[in-house]
XYZ file of C-alpha atoms in Angstrom:
598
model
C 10.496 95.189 30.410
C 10.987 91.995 32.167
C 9.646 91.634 36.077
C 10.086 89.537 38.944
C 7.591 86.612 39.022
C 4.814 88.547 41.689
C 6.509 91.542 41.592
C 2.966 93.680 40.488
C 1.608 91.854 43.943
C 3.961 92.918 46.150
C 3.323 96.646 45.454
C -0.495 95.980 46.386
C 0.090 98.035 49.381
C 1.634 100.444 47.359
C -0.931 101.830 45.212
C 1.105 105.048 44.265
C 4.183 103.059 43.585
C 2.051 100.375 41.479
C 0.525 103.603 39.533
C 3.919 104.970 39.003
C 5.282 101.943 37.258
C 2.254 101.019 34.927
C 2.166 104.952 33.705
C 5.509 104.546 32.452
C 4.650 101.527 30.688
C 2.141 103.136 29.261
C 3.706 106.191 28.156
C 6.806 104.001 27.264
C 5.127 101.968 24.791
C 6.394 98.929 26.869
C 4.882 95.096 26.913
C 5.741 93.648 30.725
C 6.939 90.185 30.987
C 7.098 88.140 34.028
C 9.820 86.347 34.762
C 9.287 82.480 35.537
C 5.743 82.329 35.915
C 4.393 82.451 32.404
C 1.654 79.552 31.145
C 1.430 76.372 32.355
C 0.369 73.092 30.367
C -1.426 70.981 32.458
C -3.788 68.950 30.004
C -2.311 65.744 30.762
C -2.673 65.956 34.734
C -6.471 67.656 33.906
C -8.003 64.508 31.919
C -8.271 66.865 28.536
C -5.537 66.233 26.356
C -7.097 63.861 23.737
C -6.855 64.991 20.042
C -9.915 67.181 18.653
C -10.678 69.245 15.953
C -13.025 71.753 17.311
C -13.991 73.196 21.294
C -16.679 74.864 23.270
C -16.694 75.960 26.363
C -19.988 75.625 28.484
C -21.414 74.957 32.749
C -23.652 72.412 30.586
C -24.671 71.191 34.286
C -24.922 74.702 35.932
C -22.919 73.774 38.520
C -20.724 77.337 37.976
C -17.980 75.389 36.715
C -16.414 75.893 33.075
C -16.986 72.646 31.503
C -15.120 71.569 27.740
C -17.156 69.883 24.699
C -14.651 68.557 22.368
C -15.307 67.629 18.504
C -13.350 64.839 17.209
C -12.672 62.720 14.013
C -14.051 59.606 16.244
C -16.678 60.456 18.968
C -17.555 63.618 20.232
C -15.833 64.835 24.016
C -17.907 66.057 27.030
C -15.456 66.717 29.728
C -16.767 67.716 32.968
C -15.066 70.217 35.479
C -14.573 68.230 39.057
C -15.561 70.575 42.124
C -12.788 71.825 44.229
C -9.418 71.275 41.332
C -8.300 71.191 38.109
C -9.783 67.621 36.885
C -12.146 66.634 34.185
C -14.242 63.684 33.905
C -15.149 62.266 30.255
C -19.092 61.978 30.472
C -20.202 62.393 26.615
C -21.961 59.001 26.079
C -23.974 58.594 29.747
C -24.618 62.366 28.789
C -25.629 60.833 25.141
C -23.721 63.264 22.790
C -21.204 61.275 22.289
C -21.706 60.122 18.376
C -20.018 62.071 16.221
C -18.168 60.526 13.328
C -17.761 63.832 11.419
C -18.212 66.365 13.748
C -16.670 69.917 13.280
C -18.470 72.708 15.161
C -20.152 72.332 18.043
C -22.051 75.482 19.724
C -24.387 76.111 22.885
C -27.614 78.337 23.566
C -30.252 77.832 25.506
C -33.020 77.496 22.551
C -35.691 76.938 25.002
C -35.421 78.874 27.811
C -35.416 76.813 30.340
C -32.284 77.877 31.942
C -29.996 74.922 30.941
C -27.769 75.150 27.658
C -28.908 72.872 24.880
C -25.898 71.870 22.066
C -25.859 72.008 18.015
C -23.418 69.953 16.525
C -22.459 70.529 13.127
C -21.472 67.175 10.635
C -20.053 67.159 7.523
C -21.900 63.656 6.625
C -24.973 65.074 5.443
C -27.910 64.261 7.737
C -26.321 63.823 10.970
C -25.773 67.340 12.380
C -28.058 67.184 15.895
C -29.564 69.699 18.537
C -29.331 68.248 21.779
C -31.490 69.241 24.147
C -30.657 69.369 27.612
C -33.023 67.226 29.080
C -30.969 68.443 33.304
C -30.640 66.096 35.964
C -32.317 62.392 35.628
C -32.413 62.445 39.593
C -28.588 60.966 40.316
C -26.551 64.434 39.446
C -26.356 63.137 35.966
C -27.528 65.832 33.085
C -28.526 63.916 29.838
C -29.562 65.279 26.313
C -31.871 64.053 23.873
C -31.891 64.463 19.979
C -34.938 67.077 19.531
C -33.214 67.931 15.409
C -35.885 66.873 13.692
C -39.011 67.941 15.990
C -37.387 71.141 16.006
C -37.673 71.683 12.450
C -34.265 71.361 11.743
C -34.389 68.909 8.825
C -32.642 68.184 5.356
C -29.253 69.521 6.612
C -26.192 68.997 4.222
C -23.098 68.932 5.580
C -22.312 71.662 8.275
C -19.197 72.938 9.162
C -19.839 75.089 11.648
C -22.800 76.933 13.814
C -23.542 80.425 15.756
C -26.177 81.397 18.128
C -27.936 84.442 17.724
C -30.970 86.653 18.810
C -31.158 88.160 14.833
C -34.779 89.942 15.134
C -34.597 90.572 19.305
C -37.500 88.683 20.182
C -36.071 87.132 23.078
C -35.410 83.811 21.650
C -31.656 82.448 20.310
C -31.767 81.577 16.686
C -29.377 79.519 14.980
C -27.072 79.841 11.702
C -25.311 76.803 9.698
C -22.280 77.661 7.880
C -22.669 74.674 5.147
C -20.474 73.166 2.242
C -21.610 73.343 -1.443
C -25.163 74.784 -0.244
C -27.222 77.291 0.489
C -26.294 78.627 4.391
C -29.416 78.061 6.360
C -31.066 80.729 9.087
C -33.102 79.463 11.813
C -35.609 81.291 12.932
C -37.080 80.379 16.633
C -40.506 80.110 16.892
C -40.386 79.930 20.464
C -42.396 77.232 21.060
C -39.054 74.613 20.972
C -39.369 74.547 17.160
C -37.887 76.283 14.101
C -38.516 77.467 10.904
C -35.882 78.236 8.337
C -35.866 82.123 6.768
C -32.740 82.114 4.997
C -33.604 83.301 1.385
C -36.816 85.686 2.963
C -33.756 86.784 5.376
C -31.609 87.989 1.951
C -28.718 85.513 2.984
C -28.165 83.362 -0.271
C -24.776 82.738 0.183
C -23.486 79.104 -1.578
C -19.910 79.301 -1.021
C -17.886 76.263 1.153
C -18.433 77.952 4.360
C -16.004 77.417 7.034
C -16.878 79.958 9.767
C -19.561 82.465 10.991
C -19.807 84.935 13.811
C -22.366 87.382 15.428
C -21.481 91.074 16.125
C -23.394 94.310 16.146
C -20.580 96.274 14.286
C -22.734 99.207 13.323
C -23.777 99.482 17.808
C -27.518 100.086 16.410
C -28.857 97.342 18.400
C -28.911 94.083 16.224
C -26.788 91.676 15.263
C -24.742 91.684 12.582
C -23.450 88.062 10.627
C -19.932 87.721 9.110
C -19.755 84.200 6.974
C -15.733 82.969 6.549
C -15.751 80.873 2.925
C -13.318 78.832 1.492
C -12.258 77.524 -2.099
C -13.240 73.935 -3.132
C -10.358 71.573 -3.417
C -8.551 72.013 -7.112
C -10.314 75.278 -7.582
C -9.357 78.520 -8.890
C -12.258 80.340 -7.711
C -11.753 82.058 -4.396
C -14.976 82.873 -2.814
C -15.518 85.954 -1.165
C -16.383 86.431 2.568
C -19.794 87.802 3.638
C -20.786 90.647 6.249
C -24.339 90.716 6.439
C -25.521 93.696 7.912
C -28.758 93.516 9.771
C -31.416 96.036 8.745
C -33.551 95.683 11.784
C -36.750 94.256 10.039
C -35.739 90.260 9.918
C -33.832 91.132 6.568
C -30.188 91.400 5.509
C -27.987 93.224 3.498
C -24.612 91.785 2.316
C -22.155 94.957 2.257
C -19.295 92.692 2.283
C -17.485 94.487 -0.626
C -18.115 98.364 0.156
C -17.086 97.452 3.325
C -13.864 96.219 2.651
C -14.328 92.959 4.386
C -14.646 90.467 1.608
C -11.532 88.451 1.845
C -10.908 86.608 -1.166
C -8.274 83.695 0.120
C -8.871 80.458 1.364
C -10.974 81.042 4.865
C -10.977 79.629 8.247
C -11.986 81.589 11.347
C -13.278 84.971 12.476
C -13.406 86.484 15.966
C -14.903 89.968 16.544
C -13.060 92.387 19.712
C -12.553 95.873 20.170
C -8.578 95.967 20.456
C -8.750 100.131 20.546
C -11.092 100.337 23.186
C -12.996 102.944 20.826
C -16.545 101.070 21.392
C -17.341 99.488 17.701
C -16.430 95.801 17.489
C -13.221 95.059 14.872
C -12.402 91.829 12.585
C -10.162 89.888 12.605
C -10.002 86.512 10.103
C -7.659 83.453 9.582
C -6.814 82.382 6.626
C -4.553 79.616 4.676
C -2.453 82.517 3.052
C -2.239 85.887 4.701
C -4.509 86.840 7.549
C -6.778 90.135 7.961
C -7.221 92.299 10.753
C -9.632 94.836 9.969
C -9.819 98.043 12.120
C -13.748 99.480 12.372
C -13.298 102.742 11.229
C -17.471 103.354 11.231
C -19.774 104.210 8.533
C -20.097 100.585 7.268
C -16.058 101.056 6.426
C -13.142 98.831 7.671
C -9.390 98.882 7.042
C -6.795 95.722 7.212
C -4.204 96.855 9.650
C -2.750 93.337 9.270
C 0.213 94.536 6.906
C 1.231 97.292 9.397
C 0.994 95.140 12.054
C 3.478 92.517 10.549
C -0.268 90.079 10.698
C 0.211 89.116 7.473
C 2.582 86.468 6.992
C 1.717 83.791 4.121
C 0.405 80.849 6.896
C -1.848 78.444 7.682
C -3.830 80.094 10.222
C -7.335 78.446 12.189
C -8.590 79.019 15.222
C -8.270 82.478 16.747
C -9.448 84.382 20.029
C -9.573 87.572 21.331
C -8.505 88.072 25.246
C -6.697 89.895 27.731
C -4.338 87.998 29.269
C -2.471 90.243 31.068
C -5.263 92.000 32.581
C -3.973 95.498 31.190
C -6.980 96.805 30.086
C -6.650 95.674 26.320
C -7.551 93.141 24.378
C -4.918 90.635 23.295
C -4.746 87.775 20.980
C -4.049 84.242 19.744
C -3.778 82.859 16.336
C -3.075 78.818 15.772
C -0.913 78.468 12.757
C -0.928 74.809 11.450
C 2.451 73.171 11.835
C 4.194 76.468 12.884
C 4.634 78.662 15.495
C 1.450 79.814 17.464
C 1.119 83.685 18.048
C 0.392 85.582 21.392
C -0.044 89.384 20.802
C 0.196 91.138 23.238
C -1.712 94.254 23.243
C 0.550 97.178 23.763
C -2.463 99.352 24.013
C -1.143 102.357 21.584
C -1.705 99.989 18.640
C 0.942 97.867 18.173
C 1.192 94.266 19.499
C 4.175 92.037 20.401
C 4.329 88.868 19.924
C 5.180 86.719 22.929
C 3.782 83.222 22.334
C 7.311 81.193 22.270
C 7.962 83.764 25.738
C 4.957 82.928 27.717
C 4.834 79.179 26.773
C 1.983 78.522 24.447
C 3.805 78.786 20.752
C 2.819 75.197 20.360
C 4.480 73.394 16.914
C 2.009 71.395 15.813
C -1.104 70.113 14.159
C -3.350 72.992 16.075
C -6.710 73.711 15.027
C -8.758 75.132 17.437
C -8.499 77.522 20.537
C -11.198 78.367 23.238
C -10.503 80.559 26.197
C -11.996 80.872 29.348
C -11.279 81.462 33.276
C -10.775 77.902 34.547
C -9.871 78.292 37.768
C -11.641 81.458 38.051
C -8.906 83.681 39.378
C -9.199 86.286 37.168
C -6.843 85.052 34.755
C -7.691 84.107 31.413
C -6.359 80.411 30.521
C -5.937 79.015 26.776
C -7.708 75.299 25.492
C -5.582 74.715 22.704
C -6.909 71.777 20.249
C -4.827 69.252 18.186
C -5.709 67.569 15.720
C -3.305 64.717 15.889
C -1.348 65.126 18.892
C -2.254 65.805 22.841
C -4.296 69.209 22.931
C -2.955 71.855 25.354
C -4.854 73.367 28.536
C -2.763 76.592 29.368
C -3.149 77.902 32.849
C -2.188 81.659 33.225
C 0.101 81.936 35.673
C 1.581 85.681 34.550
C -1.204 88.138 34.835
C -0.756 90.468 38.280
C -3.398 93.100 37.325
C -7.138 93.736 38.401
C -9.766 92.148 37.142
C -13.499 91.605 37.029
C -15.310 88.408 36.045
C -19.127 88.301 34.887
C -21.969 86.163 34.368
C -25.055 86.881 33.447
C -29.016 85.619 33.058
C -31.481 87.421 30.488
C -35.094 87.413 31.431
C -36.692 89.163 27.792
C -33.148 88.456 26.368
C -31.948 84.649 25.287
C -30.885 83.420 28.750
C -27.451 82.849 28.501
C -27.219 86.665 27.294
C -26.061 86.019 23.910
C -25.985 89.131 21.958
C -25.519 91.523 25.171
C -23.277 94.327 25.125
C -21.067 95.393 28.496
C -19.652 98.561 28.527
C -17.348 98.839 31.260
C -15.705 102.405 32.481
C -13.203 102.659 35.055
C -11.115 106.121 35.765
C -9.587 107.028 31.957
C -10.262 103.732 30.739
C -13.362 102.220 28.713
C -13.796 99.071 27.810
C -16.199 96.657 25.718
C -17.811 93.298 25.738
C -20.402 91.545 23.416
C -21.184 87.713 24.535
C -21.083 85.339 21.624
C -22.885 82.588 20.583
C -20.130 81.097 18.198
C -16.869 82.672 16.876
C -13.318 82.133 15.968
C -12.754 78.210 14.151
C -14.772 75.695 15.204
C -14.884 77.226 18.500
C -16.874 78.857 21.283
C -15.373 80.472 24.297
C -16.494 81.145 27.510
C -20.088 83.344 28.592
C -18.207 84.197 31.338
C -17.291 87.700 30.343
C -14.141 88.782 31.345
C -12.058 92.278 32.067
C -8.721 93.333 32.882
C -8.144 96.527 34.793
C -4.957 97.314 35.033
C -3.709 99.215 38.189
C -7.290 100.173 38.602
C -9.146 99.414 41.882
C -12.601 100.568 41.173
C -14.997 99.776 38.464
C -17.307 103.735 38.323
C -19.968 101.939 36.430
C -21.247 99.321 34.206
C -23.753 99.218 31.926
C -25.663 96.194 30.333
C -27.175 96.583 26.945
C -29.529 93.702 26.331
C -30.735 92.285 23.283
C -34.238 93.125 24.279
C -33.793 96.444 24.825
C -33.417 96.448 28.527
C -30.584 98.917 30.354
C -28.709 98.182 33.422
C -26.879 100.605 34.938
C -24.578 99.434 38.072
C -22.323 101.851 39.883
C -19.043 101.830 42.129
C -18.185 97.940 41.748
C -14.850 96.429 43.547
C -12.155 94.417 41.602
C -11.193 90.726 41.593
C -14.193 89.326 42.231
C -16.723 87.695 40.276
C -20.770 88.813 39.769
C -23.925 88.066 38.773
C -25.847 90.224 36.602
C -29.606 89.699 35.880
C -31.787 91.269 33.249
C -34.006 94.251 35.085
C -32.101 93.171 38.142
C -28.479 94.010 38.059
C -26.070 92.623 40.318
C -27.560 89.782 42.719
C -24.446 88.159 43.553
C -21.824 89.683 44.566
C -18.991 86.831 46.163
C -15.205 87.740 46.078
C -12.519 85.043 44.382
C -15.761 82.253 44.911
C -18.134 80.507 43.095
C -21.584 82.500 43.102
C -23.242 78.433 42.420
C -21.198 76.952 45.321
C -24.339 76.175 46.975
C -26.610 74.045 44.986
C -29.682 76.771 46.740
C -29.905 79.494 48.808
C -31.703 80.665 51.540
C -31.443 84.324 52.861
C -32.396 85.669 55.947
C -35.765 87.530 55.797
C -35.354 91.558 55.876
C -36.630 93.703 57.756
C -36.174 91.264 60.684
C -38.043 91.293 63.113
C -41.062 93.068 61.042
C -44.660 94.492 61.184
C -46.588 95.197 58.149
C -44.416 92.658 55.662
C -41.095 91.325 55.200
C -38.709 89.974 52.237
C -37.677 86.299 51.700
C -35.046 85.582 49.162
C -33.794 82.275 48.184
C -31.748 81.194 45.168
C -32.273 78.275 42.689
C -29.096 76.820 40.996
C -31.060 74.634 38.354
C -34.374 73.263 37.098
C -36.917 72.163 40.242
C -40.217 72.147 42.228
C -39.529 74.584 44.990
C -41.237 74.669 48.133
C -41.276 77.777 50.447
C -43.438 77.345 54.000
C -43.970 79.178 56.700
C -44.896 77.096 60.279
C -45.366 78.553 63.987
C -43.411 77.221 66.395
C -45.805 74.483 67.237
C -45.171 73.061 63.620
C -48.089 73.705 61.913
C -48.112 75.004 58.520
C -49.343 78.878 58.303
C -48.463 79.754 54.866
C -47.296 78.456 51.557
C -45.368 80.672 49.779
C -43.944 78.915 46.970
C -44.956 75.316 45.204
C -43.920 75.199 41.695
C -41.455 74.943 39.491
C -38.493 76.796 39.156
C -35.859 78.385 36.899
C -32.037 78.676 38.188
C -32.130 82.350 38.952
C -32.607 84.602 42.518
C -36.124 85.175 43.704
C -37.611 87.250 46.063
C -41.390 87.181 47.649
C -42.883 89.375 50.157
C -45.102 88.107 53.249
C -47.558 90.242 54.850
C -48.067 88.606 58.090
C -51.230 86.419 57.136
C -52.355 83.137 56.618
C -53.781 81.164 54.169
C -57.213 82.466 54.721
C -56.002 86.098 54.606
C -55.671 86.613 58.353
C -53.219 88.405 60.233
C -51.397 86.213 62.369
C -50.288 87.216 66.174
C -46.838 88.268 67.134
C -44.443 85.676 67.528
C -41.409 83.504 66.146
C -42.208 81.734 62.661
C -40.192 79.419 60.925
C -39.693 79.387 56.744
C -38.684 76.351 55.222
C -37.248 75.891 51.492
C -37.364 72.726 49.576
C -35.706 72.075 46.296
C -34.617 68.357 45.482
C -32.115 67.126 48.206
C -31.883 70.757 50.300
C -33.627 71.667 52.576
C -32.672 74.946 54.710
C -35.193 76.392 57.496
C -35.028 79.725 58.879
C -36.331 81.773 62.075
C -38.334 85.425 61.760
C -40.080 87.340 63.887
C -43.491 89.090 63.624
C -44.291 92.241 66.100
C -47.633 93.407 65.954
């Protein structure tokens, strides 16, 4: 069915109407098109459309803006979102990860917890694979890294393809796997003291196969994650290795069910990306390949099934990088497969399992030497936009220009959890439709998207709850949420920002006005912290002299709140009267009036 460009807009104020028409999609079995306004390449005009071989997406400066680390046969790619458009500035060597001969993989986690995302990159020249730590601002708005690899613990690396964060025993801290070539894969174990210790063999993974990719997902839903290893055959080989699916048993050991699961792919391997297409609330597979792809359906019970056949997924290609994402905003997931030197594919989830392919339709059926895709929301809209990476020619940043549904855009911060909530599950229900997100740490080929989690919600105008599974443990539970806007989740907290079509970090801190206001017995002060600093928080009377110091130490980017009682440093109530609470935090300062009755 092919629409007028806006024409799902213009019925906004027609609810019923709008209703009507997507039903009889549904029921219909039909795939909407949009006429004219499709994708749009703007890689060129955005300062990103160098060659690479591999792509993550990251705010490595948490300044709420999707930022694009770029892998290359030369030096490694740090491009840096501008405030206020669609412009990138190339900052990898003052931000010192620029070297980078033989780069592949590149992931980010914050290993530390110090609320800024640190980098692994993985090298195929043996020795030179590096964890960056983000070392945040040096004091001009410049963030800088520092090699940490080998006081880490990270040491006697061979070559490494390719790298995935994630929380494997739920202790809080991110730890890190190495899909290698012609060696053992390693298992990193965080100590949490900013070192590591690799468990591998103790761990039961002893896989030695040319590994290409590896991915995180708790496919079983019993609460840890779960590893899936993509291998591939050495050059001049007849020996086709077989994939691996680690399941995690819960007790810092693994069990490789790869082949009574069905999962252990036997051709020549490039990518994996875990989604639930159905919407039935178990995570499915699916895996590139040079030869025929697999797309395996969860059917539970340790069991999957390769749809790919039925779904006409299995042509004889060169397939690499892959992602899962719904770019229509329907409700399902969708997806995109680079094929090397032939037509891209965008399916389009249909959402009564089929897909149609629309790729050469919507724009982004590249022809070329692709190798690498990463999604994410750039302009945060609502719409989910497509980093395609070449290898030898210009890569591609799509902008979505098509999608005219609901939507609902999250971030989030784990407290107990890793911080950048890798490994958390969001289940998201909305009227007869029930949807599910799991935030990786590394997936598809030589790729990691977005930690902005994203939904699409169809016709739907009303989110009836949300719930937040962390890694931890913890459950959060958030009711009767709006569409098209973007929050902030945080562990034990649940939604503390709540800012339509905005950036929740425009302001580099925050202060709120004190509640109950004016007060007697005590009142709440709640400010907001954007990166790394000392924070001050005073209170002065209105002759200027200080009263109380509420805050003077260093801070975490996160929302705080602290109650004040109405007395002094000594302990003393103070009289009735206007006081006056200052915050501090680098360059801002912000001062605000209260008043105390007695």
């Amino acid at each position: 069915m092919v629409l007028p460009a806006g024409f799902l807009k213009s019925l906004e104020k027609r609810p019923n109407m709008r209703k009507i028409l997507l039903t009889i999609v549904s029921v219909l079995n039909l795939t909407i098109v949009y006429a004219q306004e499709n994708f749009e390449n703007i890689a060129v005009d955005a300062g990103v459309s160098p060659p690479g071989l591999g792509a993550s997406i990251i705010d490595f400066n948490v300044d709420g803006l999707m930022d694009i680390f770029i892998t290359a046969k030369g030096s490694n790619m740090l491009f840096q979102r501008n405030p206020g458009d669609l412009k990138f500035t190339e900052v990898a060597h003052i931000a010192g990860v620029y070297y980078g001969i033989n780069s592949r993989g590149a992931t980010w986690a914050d290993y530390n917890k110090d609320g800024l995302p640190d980098l692994f990159v993985g090298n195929v020249s043996g020795g030179l694979s590096t964890l960056y730590k983000n070392e945040g601002d040096r004091g001009d708005g410049i963030f800088t890294f520092s090699d940490v690899t080998d006081s880490a613990g990270i040491r006697d690396l061979p070559m490494v393809f390719s790298s995935a964060w994630g929380d494997y025993n739920n202790d809080g801290y991110i730890d890190l796997f190495l899909s290698t070539g012609n060696a053992f894969k390693k298992l990193y174990k965080n100590l949490g003291d900013g070192s590591f210790i690799e468990v591998s063999y103790q761990a039961g993974i002893r896989d030695s196969s040319i590994g290409r990719g590896s991915t995180w997902g708790d496919y079983d839903n019993d609460g840890d994650l779960d590893l899936y290893i993509v291998n591939e055959t050495e050059s001049g080989s007849d020996f086709s290795p077989e994939n691996r699916l680690y399941r995690n048993n819960g007790d810092g050991t693994f069990t490789d069910i790869s082949e009574p699961a069905g999962v252990n792919c036997d051709r020549i391997g490039k990518g994996a990306a875990w989604g639930d297409y159905d919407n039935d609330g178990d995570l499915d597979l699916f895996v590139t390949n040079d030869g025929k792809n697999r797309f395996y359906k969860n059917i539970g019970n340790d069991n999957f099934i390769d749809i790919a056949p039925d779904l006409g997924f299995s042509d004889s290609l060169t397939s690499y990088g892959v992602a899962w994402g719904d770019f229509n905003n329907d409700g399902y997931l969708d997806l995109y497969v680079v094929n090397n030197y032939r037509l891209n594919n965008l399916y389009i989830n249909s959402g009564h399992g089929t897909f149609n392919d629309l790729g050469s339709k919507l724009g982004v059926a590249d022809i070329g030497s692709g190798n690498s895709v990463v999604i994410a929301d750039f302009n945060e809209d609502g719409k989910l936009d497509i980093y395609l990476v070449r290898s030898s020619e210009p890569s591609q940043l799509y902008i979505n220009k098509f999608a005219e549904n609901n939507w609902l855009l999250i971030t989030v911060t784990g407290k107990k959890s890793p911080y950048n909530g890798i490994g958390a599950k969001i289940i998201l229900y909305s009227g007869d439709l029930t949807q599910y997100r799991e935030i990786s740490g590394g997936s598809g080929y030589l790729s990691q998207n977005s930690m902005l989690v994203h939904f699409g919600l169809g016709a739907h105008n009303i989110i009836d709850s949300l719930i937040i599974r962390w890694p931890a443990g913890t459950i959060d539970k958030i009711l009767n949420i709006k569409t098209n806007q973007k929050i902030h989740i945080i562990e034990g907290e649940g939604i503390v920002s709540n800012i339509k079509n905005s950036n929740i970090f425009q302001k580099t801190f925050s202060l709120f006005q004190n509640y109950p206001n004016p007060f007697n017995q005590e009142t709440e002060i709640r400010f907001y912290v954007s990166r790394p600093c000392k924070v001050k928080l005073k209170i002065y009377n209105t002759l200027g002299q200080l009263v109380k110091t509420m805050v003077n130490e260093e801070k975490l980017p996160g929302n705080y709140s602290i109650i004040w009682n109405g007395k002094n440093e000594k302990g003393k109530d103070l009289p009735s009267g206007v006081y006056i609470y200052i915050l501090r935090a680098k360059n801002y300062i912000e001062t605000k009036k209260m008043v105390l009755l007695r």
